[in-house]
Amino acid sequence: MTTFFIPFAVFILFYINTLTNTLCIQKEIPEEKQPKVFRIINVLITILLLSSYVEILFT
């Protein structure tokens, strides 16, 4: 299960970062605020991935 989930999680994080970059460009978010946007989104997605891994692991 872990061998499948880790590459999947890396792919999801990469894709979400790509979408976040597109959002920053479209909404013209200033350069100084972009790291905060990326950090918040990455932390939330990581929490979501960890919680789904734990749920799959213990179900």
XYZ file of N, CA and C in Angstrom:
177
model
N 0.826 -1.190 0.000
C 0.000 0.000 0.000
C 0.877 1.263 0.000
N 1.937 1.248 0.779
C 2.813 2.410 0.871
C 3.523 2.687 -0.448
N 3.871 1.617 -1.163
C 4.566 1.796 -2.434
C 3.692 2.483 -3.471
N 2.396 2.371 -3.332
C 1.481 3.061 -4.238
C 1.173 4.474 -3.749
N 0.990 4.616 -2.457
C 0.497 5.887 -1.914
C 1.546 6.997 -1.957
N 2.798 6.700 -1.705
C 3.837 7.742 -1.681
C 4.022 8.387 -3.058
N 4.162 7.617 -4.149
C 4.243 8.285 -5.465
C 2.970 9.048 -5.812
N 1.823 8.513 -5.410
C 0.560 9.200 -5.626
C 0.535 10.537 -4.891
N 0.998 10.555 -3.647
C 1.037 11.786 -2.857
C 1.989 12.809 -3.454
N 3.129 12.349 -3.937
C 4.089 13.261 -4.572
C 3.485 13.860 -5.836
N 2.803 13.032 -6.624
C 2.148 13.523 -7.829
C 1.076 14.559 -7.484
N 0.272 14.284 -6.473
C -0.787 15.215 -6.055
C -0.170 16.539 -5.603
N 0.879 16.501 -4.791
C 1.526 17.733 -4.339
C 2.104 18.530 -5.501
N 2.728 17.846 -6.446
C 3.280 18.531 -7.625
C 2.169 19.180 -8.434
N 1.079 18.461 -8.650
C -0.025 18.987 -9.447
C -0.709 20.154 -8.739
N -0.892 20.056 -7.432
C -1.505 21.147 -6.665
C -0.618 22.385 -6.713
N 0.705 22.206 -6.658
C 1.615 23.351 -6.772
C 1.529 23.992 -8.144
N 1.357 23.184 -9.178
C 1.173 23.726 -10.518
C -0.113 24.547 -10.595
N -1.178 24.015 -10.015
C -2.443 24.743 -10.002
C -2.351 26.014 -9.163
N -1.613 25.968 -8.068
C -1.424 27.151 -7.229
C -0.654 28.227 -7.981
N 0.348 27.817 -8.731
C 1.105 28.769 -9.537
C 0.192 29.425 -10.574
N -0.664 28.653 -11.204
C -1.618 29.197 -12.168
C -2.575 30.171 -11.485
N -3.019 29.833 -10.292
C -3.896 30.729 -9.537
C -3.206 32.048 -9.236
N -1.949 31.972 -8.808
C -1.196 33.193 -8.487
C -1.028 34.076 -9.719
N -0.825 33.461 -10.862
C -0.660 34.232 -12.093
C -1.986 34.860 -12.511
N -3.075 34.080 -12.468
C -4.377 34.592 -12.900
C -4.890 35.705 -11.999
N -4.743 35.531 -10.706
C -5.260 36.519 -9.750
C -4.270 37.634 -9.476
N -3.103 37.570 -10.127
C -2.061 38.588 -9.996
C -1.692 38.850 -8.532
N -1.441 37.766 -7.823
C -1.027 37.858 -6.425
C 0.408 38.374 -6.392
N 0.687 39.363 -5.560
C 2.044 39.930 -5.513
C 3.098 38.877 -5.136
N 4.317 39.097 -5.610
C 5.418 38.159 -5.381
C 5.689 37.926 -3.890
N 5.525 38.953 -3.071
C 5.826 38.791 -1.643
C 4.779 37.959 -0.912
N 3.570 37.824 -1.462
C 2.528 37.020 -0.821
C 2.475 35.584 -1.335
N 3.105 35.312 -2.458
C 3.036 33.986 -3.050
C 3.622 32.880 -2.175
N 4.758 33.077 -1.507
C 5.259 31.993 -0.643
C 4.277 31.609 0.462
N 3.562 32.581 0.994
C 2.577 32.291 2.040
C 1.420 31.470 1.474
N 0.971 31.808 0.274
C -0.107 31.059 -0.370
C 0.339 29.618 -0.618
N 1.546 29.440 -1.156
C 2.059 28.099 -1.411
C 2.200 27.311 -0.114
N 2.704 27.950 0.935
C 2.899 27.264 2.213
C 1.581 26.792 2.791
N 0.585 27.668 2.786
C -0.724 27.305 3.349
C -1.343 26.152 2.576
N -1.332 26.243 1.254
C -1.937 25.188 0.441
C -1.178 23.877 0.603
N 0.149 23.930 0.634
C 0.930 22.702 0.800
C 0.696 22.052 2.157
N 0.596 22.844 3.199
C 0.327 22.277 4.526
C -1.051 21.627 4.560
N -2.046 22.292 4.000
C -3.393 21.724 4.003
C -3.489 20.448 3.171
N -2.852 20.418 2.023
C -2.864 19.216 1.191
C -2.099 18.082 1.870
N -0.993 18.401 2.538
C -0.239 17.380 3.256
C -1.068 16.785 4.394
N -1.792 17.615 5.113
C -2.674 17.115 6.174
C -3.755 16.219 5.588
N -4.319 16.632 4.460
C -5.340 15.819 3.805
C -4.773 14.474 3.350
N -3.592 14.471 2.771
C -2.981 13.217 2.329
C -2.627 12.309 3.504
N -2.097 12.888 4.576
C -1.762 12.074 5.747
C -3.007 11.470 6.388
N -4.058 12.238 6.495
C -5.279 11.721 7.097
C -5.904 10.626 6.224
N -5.836 10.787 4.918
C -6.375 9.737 4.053
C -5.504 8.488 4.115
N -4.170 8.652 4.246
C -3.295 7.479 4.395
C -3.586 6.731 5.685
N -3.758 7.461 6.760
C -4.070 6.822 8.043
C -5.419 6.117 7.974
N -6.377 6.748 7.324
C -7.706 6.116 7.198
C -7.623 4.832 6.387
N -6.872 4.843 5.297
C -6.715 3.637 4.488
C -5.935 2.572 5.252
N -4.936 3.004 5.984
C -4.084 2.066 6.708
C -4.858 1.320 7.802
N -5.738 2.028 8.504
C -6.445 1.415 9.631
C -7.861 0.996 9.318
N -8.201 0.941 8.054
C -9.555 0.475 7.684
C -9.491 -0.906 7.126
